[in-house]
Amino acid sequence: MPSASASRRSQEKPREIMDAAEDYAKERYGVSSMIQSQEKPDRVLVRVSDLTVHRADEVVWVRARVHTSRAKGKQCFLVLRQQQFNVQALVAVGDHASKQMVKFAANINKESIVDVEGVVRKVNQKIGSCTQQDVELHVQKIYVISLAEPRLPLQLDDAVRPEVEGEEEGRATVNQDTRLDNRVIDLRTSTSQAVFRLQSGICQLFRETLINKGFVEIQTPKIISVFRAEDSNTHRHLTEFVGLDIEMAFNYHYHEVVEEIADTLVQIFKGLQERFQTEIRTVNKQFPCEPFKFLEPTLRLEYCEALAMLREAGIEMGDEEDLSTPNEKLLGRLVKEKYDTDFYILDKYPLAVRPFYTMPDPRNPKQSNSYDMFMRGEEILSGAQRIHDPQLLTERALHHGIDLEKIKAYIDSFRFGAPPHAGGGIGLERVTMLFLGLHNVRQTSMFPRDPKRLTP
Amino acid sequence: MPSASASRRSQEKPREIMDAAEDYAKERYGVSSMIQSQEKPDRVLVRVSDLTVHRADEVVWVRARVHTSRAKGKQCFLVLRQQQFNVQALVAVGDHASKQMVKFAANINKESIVDVEGVVRKVNQKIGSCTQQDVELHVQKIYVISLAEPRLPLQLDDAVRPEVEGEEEGRATVNQDTRLDNRVIDLRTSTSQAVFRLQSGICQLFRETLINKGFVEIQTPKIISVFRAEDSNTHRHLTEFVGLDIEMAFNYHYHEVVEEIADTLVQIFKGLQERFQTEIRTVNKQFPCEPFKFLEPTLRLEYCEALAMLREAGIEMGDEEDLSTPNEKLLGRLVKEKYDTDFYILDKYPLAVRPFYTMPDPRNPKQSNSYDMFMRGEEILSGAQRIHDPQLLTERALHHGIDLEKIKAYIDSFRFGAPPHAGGGIGLERVTMLFLGLHNVRQTSMFPRDPKRLTP
């Protein structure tokens, strides 16, 4: 394990330095032994986000990562990072720090985790590069708690650089495979921190809204005998994704369900715009994009209306043809121009392009009681009234050439009285991607799986 | 499809009856055509739970299942059920109902779904067999919306009968395989309705508590190259279960994490006892059990203390031996006697019985910084300080004879600075089972999977 022994070698450094001259600060820095819960010290660690002018002149302990370090004569400036917050720290030769201690601080590998004791000092000029702009930390003690290897596979500053800026100035950006191969580092960037905090918010808002509407959360089995086959080699497919599914009995018309689902998504959008402005702004710095727009009530178009819009724009399509991805996106642009919304419902899909369990439209045998929902021109939900009559379900399965034996349990479940019902499945990664205007669903899946990727 | 045609035959019934005599009520009952969202009527459906004296003398529409029906001369009594609520309904020959209509109502297959128009009437004597005890519904119209097949594979009343009562009186109960083979019906019982509503509450309380503590919800991949092999042929193992997992960086001692996890569970227990009393009482009717007891702060015993208690009770066990299931349960009883708690933490397991990534105890090489948590004497959580140093992790993996190549991504994730951290995985089905004092985890998994069951 060469890298492991490299890490051991770095731990020897302070001793080498100590040999060089008497060091009056030698107890004030070094590499701590591994934390194995040996003791329970009283020490309180202050969070980086709490380092503000309210704590000016206080002595505090902070645990954080070394984001950057820059030595300059008898001083060393560190940026210390903790999740999405960072603060500037200064180690300067003086009463508390020796020359050796400054050198030690300057040589700590980036991304190492350190415990720092320091005095919070108000600064005269705002520190634009840090989230804590009004204070800096004057370091009195610094100990490495967990040492990073010296060569990082990617630089965090490169990983948050907008692509255009990188191209114009000839500065580095990080390609997607490098990011995903080193996801534990890529997840530390301000952009990733914001993306996944916002995603957590989507889950929270989704459940909050539905629990308030009287829904019950259930867990469905993932081990089933037939998996759905779909092409996963695209910017928006994964072999594994998180589905936020809603199923609901309705009284007389599946639009009752469509309205509840659309309202749930609207509550999510509103909640994100209310509670996650910081995260949205952070992601926008790297991936600029227009704020997400939606209407209340949600715009609902029928499939035939969409076809007319596309044909008017020069697209040739049959009445019973499904939307291709380019046509979906074009339609999104046309709808945005006409209705000024990034979110809409496309209702009454041709029966021919939907699964066998989709309820046919009794007024038009070529149509179905089914719908998709779109964000920025891409599908994020597919749903329908489900057939709740075992005889019609059997007929439709036979029409699709499906082996009845394989879906016996499904058909049988409707034999003992079933209410009319409808539902839909929301793709969590897609909602996150499209709300933030990102371009690949792998950016919004923590450890994405596709036909070419099973690790990390 | 013989059962499908049987279902069609039943739909002919009203016409046969109509032939017999002139029927002044013939428009007031019948089998409706399948609801395919043909129209959007204005009709408001009142929920069964809202049928109280506050609505006395109102004419209302209700959609519900026929739970039971009993004809008696010129009258028919129905019990109409909607989720966990039910109400008595009366169809009596008179101005609104004909003889034929009463006969039709009496012959509707149990579990069919009906739309009923009726007048809410206050009753003089409480109806003990229904949740809505103070009113009954005087039926004016009744239409079958979805017809159940005539022979139910299990009777709902049998399915909620306490086993002891069934044995004593020679009345039927329903065995577990019949339940699981017909889970869509078994899920309609008051017991199942209560179990899964309470389970939804556990999920909600778990997230609510952790979000308030500042945690972020993440989704981990389920597709991985190595699955854990465990014996799933027991009362408490499934081949698939829902894990509520917590991982947390700590400052100096893994007990910081243990305390947060234990507090999270305590918040769940409190929340359930506050918000789900009705559900707890409902389950207790079929499965009587003592209320769940817990202490604040949570009792934490060390493994060696548990060994001493077991040895005092006559059990022979080695210092580095794991707890067998019977010994686990015995220990639960001993702890309950001594400390009066159904929930406790067992800390500092022998290193030998824990996975390779468990942090060894630096003060005692045979111990580890690991713990299990127990409810009513059964394990519901296993957790530990995880090794965050890649060199120690490599050593421990080699000690366990693990192929380093297979866990490369895991070990590599610690090479660039990792904070000390600990965590644990809570088994959702087990927490539900043990909180309610149930005896098999298949009762608390909606569609359980085990080596013998892949459907429904």
PDB file of N, CA, C and O in Angstrom, chain A residues 267-304:
ATOM      1  N   GLN A 267     -45.738  22.851  -4.665  1.00  0.00           N
ATOM      2  CA  GLN A 267     -45.324  23.090  -3.275  1.00  0.00           C
ATOM      3  C   GLN A 267     -43.828  22.855  -3.107  1.00  0.00           C
ATOM      4  O   GLN A 267     -43.151  23.541  -2.339  1.00  0.00           O
ATOM      5  N   ILE A 268     -43.311  21.858  -3.835  1.00  0.00           N
ATOM      6  CA  ILE A 268     -41.863  21.606  -3.792  1.00  0.00           C
ATOM      7  C   ILE A 268     -41.115  22.804  -4.376  1.00  0.00           C
ATOM      8  O   ILE A 268     -40.168  23.322  -3.776  1.00  0.00           O
ATOM      9  N   PHE A 269     -41.539  23.261  -5.568  1.00  0.00           N
ATOM     10  CA  PHE A 269     -40.847  24.398  -6.208  1.00  0.00           C
ATOM     11  C   PHE A 269     -40.863  25.627  -5.295  1.00  0.00           C
ATOM     12  O   PHE A 269     -39.841  26.300  -5.116  1.00  0.00           O
ATOM     13  N   LYS A 270     -42.033  25.898  -4.717  1.00  0.00           N
ATOM     14  CA  LYS A 270     -42.143  27.065  -3.833  1.00  0.00           C
ATOM     15  C   LYS A 270     -41.244  26.918  -2.615  1.00  0.00           C
ATOM     16  O   LYS A 270     -40.562  27.858  -2.210  1.00  0.00           O
ATOM     17  N   GLY A 271     -41.289  25.730  -2.022  1.00  0.00           N
ATOM     18  CA  GLY A 271     -40.477  25.476  -0.827  1.00  0.00           C
ATOM     19  C   GLY A 271     -38.998  25.632  -1.123  1.00  0.00           C
ATOM     20  O   GLY A 271     -38.236  26.196  -0.319  1.00  0.00           O
ATOM     21  N   LEU A 272     -38.561  25.147  -2.288  1.00  0.00           N
ATOM     22  CA  LEU A 272     -37.150  25.269  -2.652  1.00  0.00           C
ATOM     23  C   LEU A 272     -36.787  26.739  -2.823  1.00  0.00           C
ATOM     24  O   LEU A 272     -35.735  27.190  -2.345  1.00  0.00           O
ATOM     25  N   GLN A 273     -37.658  27.486  -3.503  1.00  0.00           N
ATOM     26  CA  GLN A 273     -37.346  28.909  -3.731  1.00  0.00           C
ATOM     27  C   GLN A 273     -37.394  29.713  -2.436  1.00  0.00           C
ATOM     28  O   GLN A 273     -36.697  30.716  -2.304  1.00  0.00           O
ATOM     29  N   GLU A 274     -38.176  29.235  -1.461  1.00  0.00           N
ATOM     30  CA  GLU A 274     -38.227  29.934  -0.176  1.00  0.00           C
ATOM     31  C   GLU A 274     -37.059  29.571   0.728  1.00  0.00           C
ATOM     32  O   GLU A 274     -36.447  30.424   1.354  1.00  0.00           O
ATOM     33  N   ARG A 275     -36.778  28.247   0.815  1.00  0.00           N
ATOM     34  CA  ARG A 275     -35.839  27.789   1.848  1.00  0.00           C
ATOM     35  C   ARG A 275     -34.427  27.540   1.343  1.00  0.00           C
ATOM     36  O   ARG A 275     -33.522  27.318   2.141  1.00  0.00           O
ATOM     37  N   PHE A 276     -34.244  27.462   0.024  1.00  0.00           N
ATOM     38  CA  PHE A 276     -32.937  27.044  -0.489  1.00  0.00           C
ATOM     39  C   PHE A 276     -32.316  28.063  -1.450  1.00  0.00           C
ATOM     40  O   PHE A 276     -31.606  27.697  -2.371  1.00  0.00           O
ATOM     41  N   GLN A 277     -32.585  29.360  -1.208  1.00  0.00           N
ATOM     42  CA  GLN A 277     -32.018  30.400  -2.073  1.00  0.00           C
ATOM     43  C   GLN A 277     -30.489  30.357  -2.079  1.00  0.00           C
ATOM     44  O   GLN A 277     -29.862  30.532  -3.126  1.00  0.00           O
ATOM     45  N   THR A 278     -29.889  30.122  -0.905  1.00  0.00           N
ATOM     46  CA  THR A 278     -28.423  30.076  -0.835  1.00  0.00           C
ATOM     47  C   THR A 278     -27.884  28.967  -1.729  1.00  0.00           C
ATOM     48  O   THR A 278     -26.936  29.172  -2.502  1.00  0.00           O
ATOM     49  N   GLU A 279     -28.509  27.802  -1.642  1.00  0.00           N
ATOM     50  CA  GLU A 279     -28.039  26.656  -2.434  1.00  0.00           C
ATOM     51  C   GLU A 279     -28.235  26.939  -3.930  1.00  0.00           C
ATOM     52  O   GLU A 279     -27.376  26.622  -4.749  1.00  0.00           O
ATOM     53  N   ILE A 280     -29.384  27.525  -4.290  1.00  0.00           N
ATOM     54  CA  ILE A 280     -29.647  27.825  -5.704  1.00  0.00           C
ATOM     55  C   ILE A 280     -28.592  28.799  -6.229  1.00  0.00           C
ATOM     56  O   ILE A 280     -28.009  28.588  -7.299  1.00  0.00           O
ATOM     57  N   ARG A 281     -28.291  29.829  -5.433  1.00  0.00           N
ATOM     58  CA  ARG A 281     -27.275  30.815  -5.860  1.00  0.00           C
ATOM     59  C   ARG A 281     -25.906  30.165  -6.001  1.00  0.00           C
ATOM     60  O   ARG A 281     -25.163  30.446  -6.944  1.00  0.00           O
ATOM     61  N   THR A 282     -25.579  29.279  -5.074  1.00  0.00           N
ATOM     62  CA  THR A 282     -24.272  28.607  -5.126  1.00  0.00           C
ATOM     63  C   THR A 282     -24.123  27.799  -6.407  1.00  0.00           C
ATOM     64  O   THR A 282     -23.096  27.867  -7.094  1.00  0.00           O
ATOM     65  N   VAL A 283     -25.154  27.031  -6.755  1.00  0.00           N
ATOM     66  CA  VAL A 283     -25.084  26.215  -7.973  1.00  0.00           C
ATOM     67  C   VAL A 283     -25.038  27.121  -9.205  1.00  0.00           C
ATOM     68  O   VAL A 283     -24.287  26.869 -10.153  1.00  0.00           O
ATOM     69  N   ASN A 284     -25.811  28.216  -9.161  1.00  0.00           N
ATOM     70  CA  ASN A 284     -25.837  29.151 -10.298  1.00  0.00           C
ATOM     71  C   ASN A 284     -24.475  29.769 -10.588  1.00  0.00           C
ATOM     72  O   ASN A 284     -24.192  30.118 -11.730  1.00  0.00           O
ATOM     73  N   LYS A 285     -23.653  29.930  -9.545  1.00  0.00           N
ATOM     74  CA  LYS A 285     -22.316  30.500  -9.775  1.00  0.00           C
ATOM     75  C   LYS A 285     -21.548  29.656 -10.775  1.00  0.00           C
ATOM     76  O   LYS A 285     -20.841  30.161 -11.628  1.00  0.00           O
ATOM     77  N   GLN A 286     -21.653  28.310 -10.631  1.00  0.00           N
ATOM     78  CA  GLN A 286     -20.955  27.433 -11.575  1.00  0.00           C
ATOM     79  C   GLN A 286     -21.785  27.145 -12.813  1.00  0.00           C
ATOM     80  O   GLN A 286     -21.241  27.063 -13.917  1.00  0.00           O
ATOM     81  N   PHE A 287     -23.084  26.996 -12.636  1.00  0.00           N
ATOM     82  CA  PHE A 287     -23.978  26.668 -13.754  1.00  0.00           C
ATOM     83  C   PHE A 287     -25.082  27.716 -13.840  1.00  0.00           C
ATOM     84  O   PHE A 287     -26.183  27.517 -13.318  1.00  0.00           O
ATOM     85  N   PRO A 288     -24.787  28.836 -14.499  1.00  0.00           N
ATOM     86  CA  PRO A 288     -25.777  29.922 -14.541  1.00  0.00           C
ATOM     87  C   PRO A 288     -27.049  29.440 -15.232  1.00  0.00           C
ATOM     88  O   PRO A 288     -26.975  28.674 -16.188  1.00  0.00           O
ATOM     89  N   CYS A 289     -28.183  29.883 -14.747  1.00  0.00           N
ATOM     90  CA  CYS A 289     -29.453  29.465 -15.342  1.00  0.00           C
ATOM     91  C   CYS A 289     -30.579  30.362 -14.853  1.00  0.00           C
ATOM     92  O   CYS A 289     -30.524  30.942 -13.772  1.00  0.00           O
ATOM     93  N   GLU A 290     -31.604  30.503 -15.695  1.00  0.00           N
ATOM     94  CA  GLU A 290     -32.785  31.306 -15.355  1.00  0.00           C
ATOM     95  C   GLU A 290     -33.525  30.680 -14.186  1.00  0.00           C
ATOM     96  O   GLU A 290     -33.598  29.449 -14.095  1.00  0.00           O
ATOM     97  N   PRO A 291     -34.119  31.490 -13.321  1.00  0.00           N
ATOM     98  CA  PRO A 291     -34.943  30.916 -12.239  1.00  0.00           C
ATOM     99  C   PRO A 291     -36.057  30.070 -12.823  1.00  0.00           C
ATOM    100  O   PRO A 291     -36.568  30.363 -13.902  1.00  0.00           O
ATOM    101  N   PHE A 292     -36.427  29.030 -12.095  1.00  0.00           N
ATOM    102  CA  PHE A 292     -37.454  28.105 -12.551  1.00  0.00           C
ATOM    103  C   PHE A 292     -38.836  28.760 -12.448  1.00  0.00           C
ATOM    104  O   PHE A 292     -39.214  29.270 -11.402  1.00  0.00           O
ATOM    105  N   LYS A 293     -39.584  28.751 -13.557  1.00  0.00           N
ATOM    106  CA  LYS A 293     -40.899  29.398 -13.584  1.00  0.00           C
ATOM    107  C   LYS A 293     -42.032  28.386 -13.644  1.00  0.00           C
ATOM    108  O   LYS A 293     -41.939  27.388 -14.347  1.00  0.00           O
ATOM    109  N   PHE A 294     -43.109  28.674 -12.931  1.00  0.00           N
ATOM    110  CA  PHE A 294     -44.279  27.788 -12.970  1.00  0.00           C
ATOM    111  C   PHE A 294     -45.546  28.608 -12.768  1.00  0.00           C
ATOM    112  O   PHE A 294     -45.503  29.721 -12.247  1.00  0.00           O
ATOM    113  N   LEU A 295     -46.664  28.072 -13.210  1.00  0.00           N
ATOM    114  CA  LEU A 295     -47.960  28.753 -13.094  1.00  0.00           C
ATOM    115  C   LEU A 295     -48.810  28.073 -12.031  1.00  0.00           C
ATOM    116  O   LEU A 295     -48.610  26.904 -11.718  1.00  0.00           O
ATOM    117  N   GLU A 296     -49.769  28.828 -11.494  1.00  0.00           N
ATOM    118  CA  GLU A 296     -50.772  28.242 -10.613  1.00  0.00           C
ATOM    119  C   GLU A 296     -52.157  28.638 -11.100  1.00  0.00           C
ATOM    120  O   GLU A 296     -52.439  29.843 -11.156  1.00  0.00           O
ATOM    121  N   PRO A 297     -53.059  27.745 -11.403  1.00  0.00           N
ATOM    122  CA  PRO A 297     -52.812  26.300 -11.443  1.00  0.00           C
ATOM    123  C   PRO A 297     -51.864  25.937 -12.588  1.00  0.00           C
ATOM    124  O   PRO A 297     -51.657  26.735 -13.507  1.00  0.00           O
ATOM    125  N   THR A 298     -51.338  24.729 -12.530  1.00  0.00           N
ATOM    126  CA  THR A 298     -50.380  24.265 -13.523  1.00  0.00           C
ATOM    127  C   THR A 298     -51.025  24.176 -14.912  1.00  0.00           C
ATOM    128  O   THR A 298     -52.172  23.756 -15.027  1.00  0.00           O
ATOM    129  N   LEU A 299     -50.270  24.579 -15.921  1.00  0.00           N
ATOM    130  CA  LEU A 299     -50.748  24.469 -17.307  1.00  0.00           C
ATOM    131  C   LEU A 299     -50.928  23.000 -17.693  1.00  0.00           C
ATOM    132  O   LEU A 299     -50.035  22.187 -17.480  1.00  0.00           O
ATOM    133  N   ARG A 300     -52.105  22.673 -18.245  1.00  0.00           N
ATOM    134  CA  ARG A 300     -52.333  21.317 -18.734  1.00  0.00           C
ATOM    135  C   ARG A 300     -52.690  21.383 -20.214  1.00  0.00           C
ATOM    136  O   ARG A 300     -53.680  22.015 -20.586  1.00  0.00           O
ATOM    137  N   LEU A 301     -51.866  20.774 -21.045  1.00  0.00           N
ATOM    138  CA  LEU A 301     -52.127  20.713 -22.492  1.00  0.00           C
ATOM    139  C   LEU A 301     -52.518  19.301 -22.860  1.00  0.00           C
ATOM    140  O   LEU A 301     -52.033  18.348 -22.245  1.00  0.00           O
ATOM    141  N   GLU A 302     -53.352  19.158 -23.888  1.00  0.00           N
ATOM    142  CA  GLU A 302     -53.616  17.807 -24.377  1.00  0.00           C
ATOM    143  C   GLU A 302     -52.590  17.463 -25.455  1.00  0.00           C
ATOM    144  O   GLU A 302     -52.024  18.333 -26.122  1.00  0.00           O
ATOM    145  N   TYR A 303     -52.357  16.169 -25.590  1.00  0.00           N
ATOM    146  CA  TYR A 303     -51.340  15.705 -26.534  1.00  0.00           C
ATOM    147  C   TYR A 303     -51.592  16.239 -27.941  1.00  0.00           C
ATOM    148  O   TYR A 303     -50.657  16.654 -28.636  1.00  0.00           O
ATOM    149  N   CYS A 304     -52.862  16.269 -28.332  1.00  0.00           N
ATOM    150  CA  CYS A 304     -53.166  16.740 -29.689  1.00  0.00           C
ATOM    151  C   CYS A 304     -52.810  18.225 -29.858  1.00  0.00           C
ATOM    152  O   CYS A 304     -52.376  18.642 -30.934  1.00  0.00           O
TER     153      CYS A 304
END
